Amino acid sequence: MTAAPESAARLSLEREAEIAAHVARDVQDGKLTSLREDGLYRHVEFTAQKGWTRIVLVTWPYNLLVAGSHGSYHFERFGPDTEDMFNWLRGIRVEPDRWASKLVNGADSVREYDREKLVAQVKSEVAEAVKDGAPRGLRAAVREQILESDRLQSRDWAMQMVYDFEHGVTYRAECTCGAFKDHDSYDDAIRWEFYRHRPAGDHKVKVREIGGFAFSDVGDWNLDAVGYHFAYQCHAASWAIKQYDAARRQSEVAA
């Protein structure tokens, strides 16, 4: 089992809701503080009156720069309806994963290790193993050795813990002559070949895992997600364009 689609989807939705709520709190008193327009060439800036949040949108044909307190990101999208990049984002759902593909620096430039995705993957695989009859104590062992570790903050350490984790695994050393012996460790099984069984002639010994639990296909796990600051700026840009359009409509009515 290499993926946890339901857990990943739920995690993604929860994360997006959290980021959207964060943006809403930061910009609730945001005001348009500067506006320069020359057709498709714009500089729009919003500043929160009580906080430090600042959002800057700069456009030129087929390009949008979103900058401010949470970083700068340059989008470029060539299409029949994207000469004005505000049109691209008007009225659509904020989807940072999809929007990242339109970054000039590429989607990988804003993707990073996501601890919560690893936790979700580990929990999903353990739940499946328990349902299939895994050795007793598996959940407790995983919680103690992986989920409660401070090393989860580092991708390298986290992956190493997952790779190395075993619970209730035994190793069988078996010879082509029919002799075999089960061991609690791989090293003991290897030693049996040389120091206990002492195969001779055509005897050949191999060691294999039997029973127990170990995480599989760990190298195929997808543990990356777009960074929090990039996702924040996507939600902030969507909010800012709505405010910009509202200000334009108000100005037109007043005129």
Short mmCIF file of C-alpha atoms in Angstrom, two decimals:
data_model
loop_
_atom_site.label_atom_id
_atom_site.label_comp_id
_atom_site.label_asym_id
_atom_site.label_seq_id
_atom_site.Cartn_x
_atom_site.Cartn_y
_atom_site.Cartn_z
CA MET A 1 0.00 0.00 0.00
CA THR A 2 1.64 3.26 -1.10
CA ALA A 3 -1.06 5.91 -0.93
CA ALA A 4 -3.73 7.15 1.43
CA PRO A 5 -6.04 9.10 -0.90
CA GLU A 6 -8.90 9.66 1.55
CA SER A 7 -6.59 10.80 4.36
CA ALA A 8 -4.59 13.00 1.98
CA ALA A 9 -7.72 14.62 0.56
CA ARG A 10 -9.12 15.27 4.02
CA LEU A 11 -5.81 16.69 5.18
CA SER A 12 -5.65 18.98 2.13
CA LEU A 13 -9.17 20.31 2.73
CA GLU A 14 -8.45 20.96 6.41
CA ARG A 15 -5.23 22.74 5.55
CA GLU A 16 -6.87 24.95 2.92
CA ALA A 17 -9.65 25.87 5.35
CA GLU A 18 -7.05 26.79 7.97
CA ILE A 19 -5.11 28.98 5.53
CA ALA A 20 -8.25 30.68 4.21
CA ALA A 21 -9.28 31.48 7.79
CA HIS A 22 -5.80 32.87 8.51
CA VAL A 23 -6.00 35.17 5.49
CA ALA A 24 -9.51 36.30 6.42
CA ARG A 25 -8.33 37.30 9.91
CA ASP A 26 -5.31 39.16 8.58
CA VAL A 27 -7.10 41.17 5.89
CA GLN A 28 -10.43 41.90 7.54
CA ASP A 29 -9.51 45.60 7.78
CA GLY A 30 -7.36 45.67 4.64
CA LYS A 31 -7.57 48.85 2.62
CA LEU A 32 -6.51 49.79 -0.88
CA THR A 33 -3.53 52.06 -0.24
CA SER A 34 -2.17 52.61 -3.73
CA LEU A 35 -3.45 52.01 -7.24
CA ARG A 36 -1.68 52.71 -10.51
CA GLU A 37 -3.28 51.65 -13.77
CA ASP A 38 -2.31 51.80 -17.40
CA GLY A 39 -4.53 49.30 -19.14
CA LEU A 40 -3.18 45.84 -18.36
CA TYR A 41 -0.26 47.34 -16.44
CA ARG A 42 -1.30 47.61 -12.78
CA HIS A 43 0.16 48.03 -9.32
CA VAL A 44 -2.43 47.33 -6.64
CA GLU A 45 -1.53 47.34 -2.96
CA PHE A 46 -3.49 46.53 0.18
CA THR A 47 -2.33 47.03 3.76
CA ALA A 48 -4.03 45.77 6.91
CA GLN A 49 -4.66 48.71 9.22
CA LYS A 50 -4.06 46.84 12.49
CA GLY A 51 -1.65 44.12 11.40
CA TRP A 52 1.51 43.75 9.37
CA THR A 53 -0.08 42.04 6.38
CA ARG A 54 0.64 43.65 3.01
CA ILE A 55 -0.52 42.35 -0.36
CA VAL A 56 0.85 43.62 -3.66
CA LEU A 57 -0.45 42.67 -7.11
CA VAL A 58 1.41 43.72 -10.23
CA THR A 59 0.17 42.78 -13.70
CA TRP A 60 1.40 43.07 -17.26
CA PRO A 61 0.14 41.06 -20.26
CA TYR A 62 -0.01 37.34 -19.39
CA ASN A 63 1.85 37.93 -16.12
CA LEU A 64 0.93 38.40 -12.47
CA LEU A 65 3.26 39.09 -9.56
CA VAL A 66 1.83 38.43 -6.10
CA ALA A 67 4.04 39.88 -3.39
CA GLY A 68 3.89 41.15 0.17
CA SER A 69 4.29 39.86 3.70
CA HIS A 70 4.27 36.18 2.74
CA GLY A 71 6.68 36.22 -0.17
CA SER A 72 6.75 36.96 -3.89
CA TYR A 73 5.46 34.66 -6.62
CA HIS A 74 5.49 35.25 -10.36
CA PHE A 75 2.75 33.62 -12.47
CA GLU A 76 2.79 33.49 -16.25
CA ARG A 77 -0.03 31.99 -18.29
CA PHE A 78 -0.49 32.36 -22.04
CA GLY A 79 -4.02 31.82 -23.29
CA PRO A 80 -6.91 33.49 -25.09
CA ASP A 81 -8.38 34.71 -21.80
CA THR A 82 -5.27 35.44 -19.74
CA GLU A 83 -3.81 38.59 -21.28
CA ASP A 84 -5.34 40.21 -18.20
CA MET A 85 -4.26 37.83 -15.44
CA PHE A 86 -6.96 39.15 -13.11
CA ASN A 87 -9.41 37.43 -15.45
CA TRP A 88 -7.68 34.11 -14.76
CA LEU A 89 -8.41 34.29 -11.04
CA ARG A 90 -11.81 35.98 -11.06
CA GLY A 91 -14.59 33.79 -9.74
CA ILE A 92 -12.63 30.54 -9.49
CA ARG A 93 -11.89 28.42 -6.43
CA VAL A 94 -8.47 28.91 -4.86
CA GLU A 95 -6.38 25.84 -5.73
CA PRO A 96 -2.72 26.39 -4.77
CA ASP A 97 -1.65 22.95 -6.05
CA ARG A 98 -3.00 23.68 -9.52
CA TRP A 99 -1.95 27.33 -9.57
CA ALA A 100 1.65 26.33 -8.73
CA SER A 101 2.02 24.85 -12.22
CA LYS A 102 1.74 28.37 -13.63
CA LEU A 103 4.71 29.73 -11.68
CA VAL A 104 7.63 30.95 -13.76
CA ASN A 105 9.98 29.04 -11.43
CA GLY A 106 7.88 25.87 -11.64
CA ALA A 107 5.70 24.07 -9.11
CA ASP A 108 8.66 22.42 -7.37
CA SER A 109 9.89 25.84 -6.27
CA VAL A 110 7.03 26.06 -3.74
CA ARG A 111 6.72 22.41 -2.73
CA GLU A 112 8.20 21.19 0.54
CA TYR A 113 8.15 18.28 2.98
CA ASP A 114 4.81 18.09 4.77
CA ARG A 115 5.03 16.38 8.15
CA GLU A 116 1.27 15.91 8.32
CA LYS A 117 1.23 13.96 5.06
CA LEU A 118 3.77 11.52 6.47
CA VAL A 119 1.75 11.14 9.68
CA ALA A 120 -1.42 10.50 7.65
CA GLN A 121 0.37 7.91 5.50
CA VAL A 122 1.81 6.10 8.53
CA LYS A 123 -1.56 6.01 10.29
CA SER A 124 -3.32 4.77 7.16
CA GLU A 125 -0.89 1.87 6.63
CA VAL A 126 -0.97 0.89 10.29
CA ALA A 127 -4.78 0.92 10.34
CA GLU A 128 -4.85 -1.33 7.28
CA ALA A 129 -2.30 -3.70 8.84
CA VAL A 130 -4.26 -3.93 12.10
CA LYS A 131 -7.40 -4.74 10.14
CA ASP A 132 -5.48 -7.52 8.39
CA GLY A 133 -4.26 -9.05 11.65
CA ALA A 134 -0.93 -7.35 12.39
CA PRO A 135 1.00 -8.35 15.55
CA ARG A 136 -0.38 -6.98 18.79
CA GLY A 137 1.11 -3.74 20.01
CA LEU A 138 1.73 -2.33 16.54
CA ARG A 139 -0.13 0.96 17.12
CA ALA A 140 1.70 1.59 20.40
CA ALA A 141 5.08 0.80 18.85
CA VAL A 142 4.48 3.15 15.91
CA ARG A 143 3.29 5.91 18.21
CA GLU A 144 6.33 5.57 20.49
CA GLN A 145 9.01 5.09 17.84
CA ILE A 146 7.71 7.38 15.07
CA LEU A 147 4.68 9.57 15.74
CA GLU A 148 5.90 10.99 19.07
CA SER A 149 9.43 11.64 17.83
CA ASP A 150 10.79 15.18 17.50
CA ARG A 151 12.64 13.98 14.40
CA LEU A 152 9.45 14.06 12.34
CA GLN A 153 10.21 17.70 11.55
CA SER A 154 13.06 16.56 9.30
CA ARG A 155 12.26 14.65 6.11
CA ASP A 156 15.52 12.69 6.25
CA TRP A 157 15.11 11.64 9.87
CA ALA A 158 11.42 10.84 9.41
CA MET A 159 12.03 8.67 6.37
CA GLN A 160 14.87 6.86 8.13
CA MET A 161 12.61 6.04 11.08
CA VAL A 162 9.96 4.66 8.76
CA TYR A 163 12.48 2.64 6.74
CA ASP A 164 13.99 1.12 9.88
CA PHE A 165 10.75 0.38 11.71
CA GLU A 166 9.83 -3.26 12.27
CA HIS A 167 7.36 -4.88 14.65
CA GLY A 168 7.07 -8.59 15.30
CA VAL A 169 9.13 -9.45 12.23
CA THR A 170 10.95 -12.79 12.27
CA TYR A 171 13.50 -14.10 9.79
CA ARG A 172 13.71 -17.64 8.51
CA ALA A 173 17.07 -19.04 7.43
CA GLU A 174 16.36 -22.05 5.26
CA CYS A 175 18.66 -24.39 3.40
CA THR A 176 18.10 -26.29 0.20
CA CYS A 177 18.60 -29.46 2.24
CA GLY A 178 15.37 -28.74 4.10
CA ALA A 179 16.80 -27.48 7.37
CA PHE A 180 15.57 -24.11 8.63
CA LYS A 181 15.45 -21.96 11.74
CA ASP A 182 13.49 -18.82 12.64
CA HIS A 183 15.22 -15.83 14.26
CA ASP A 184 14.18 -12.50 15.76
CA SER A 185 16.79 -10.56 13.80
CA TYR A 186 18.25 -10.65 10.32
CA ASP A 187 21.79 -10.74 11.69
CA ASP A 188 21.02 -13.85 13.75
CA ALA A 189 19.58 -15.55 10.68
CA ILE A 190 22.72 -14.78 8.69
CA ARG A 191 24.95 -16.05 11.48
CA TRP A 192 23.04 -19.34 11.56
CA GLU A 193 24.24 -20.01 8.03
CA PHE A 194 27.90 -19.74 8.97
CA TYR A 195 28.06 -20.78 12.61
CA ARG A 196 25.18 -23.20 13.16
CA HIS A 197 24.08 -24.97 10.02
CA ARG A 198 27.50 -24.92 8.31
CA PRO A 199 26.21 -25.83 4.83
CA ALA A 200 28.57 -27.80 2.67
CA GLY A 201 28.63 -28.94 -0.91
CA ASP A 202 25.47 -27.93 -2.77
CA HIS A 203 23.75 -26.60 0.35
CA LYS A 204 22.55 -23.04 -0.09
CA VAL A 205 20.92 -20.92 2.60
CA LYS A 206 18.66 -17.95 2.05
CA VAL A 207 17.05 -15.62 4.57
CA ARG A 208 13.55 -14.21 4.23
CA GLU A 209 11.08 -12.29 6.36
CA ILE A 210 8.10 -14.12 7.78
CA GLY A 211 5.26 -12.52 9.69
CA GLY A 212 5.39 -9.18 11.45
CA PHE A 213 5.03 -5.67 10.05
CA ALA A 214 7.29 -3.29 8.18
CA PHE A 215 6.32 -0.30 6.02
CA SER A 216 6.42 -1.09 2.31
CA ASP A 217 7.22 0.97 -0.80
CA VAL A 218 8.25 3.91 1.38
CA GLY A 219 10.22 5.42 -1.50
CA ASP A 220 6.97 5.87 -3.42
CA TRP A 221 5.25 7.91 -0.71
CA ASN A 222 4.26 11.43 -1.77
CA LEU A 223 5.15 13.62 1.19
CA ASP A 224 5.33 17.04 -0.48
CA ALA A 225 2.79 19.85 -0.50
CA VAL A 226 2.87 23.46 -1.59
CA GLY A 227 4.32 25.63 1.15
CA TYR A 228 2.10 27.48 3.60
CA HIS A 229 3.28 30.93 2.48
CA PHE A 230 2.55 30.21 -1.18
CA ALA A 231 -0.92 28.89 -0.37
CA TYR A 232 -1.49 31.97 1.81
CA GLN A 233 -0.58 34.29 -1.07
CA CYS A 234 -2.97 32.45 -3.40
CA HIS A 235 -5.87 33.07 -1.02
CA ALA A 236 -4.69 36.65 -0.43
CA ALA A 237 -4.54 37.35 -4.18
CA SER A 238 -8.07 36.03 -4.65
CA TRP A 239 -9.30 38.31 -1.84
CA ALA A 240 -7.40 41.32 -3.20
CA ILE A 241 -8.84 40.95 -6.71
CA LYS A 242 -12.36 40.86 -5.26
CA GLN A 243 -11.63 44.05 -3.32
CA TYR A 244 -10.15 45.66 -6.41
CA ASP A 245 -13.22 44.82 -8.48
CA ALA A 246 -15.54 46.11 -5.75
CA ALA A 247 -13.62 49.39 -5.58
CA ARG A 248 -13.83 49.77 -9.38
CA ARG A 249 -17.59 49.20 -9.36
CA GLN A 250 -18.04 51.72 -6.57
CA SER A 251 -15.93 54.25 -8.46
CA GLU A 252 -17.98 53.75 -11.63
CA VAL A 253 -21.24 54.22 -9.74
CA ALA A 254 -19.93 57.38 -8.09
CA ALA A 255 -18.90 58.74 -11.47
#
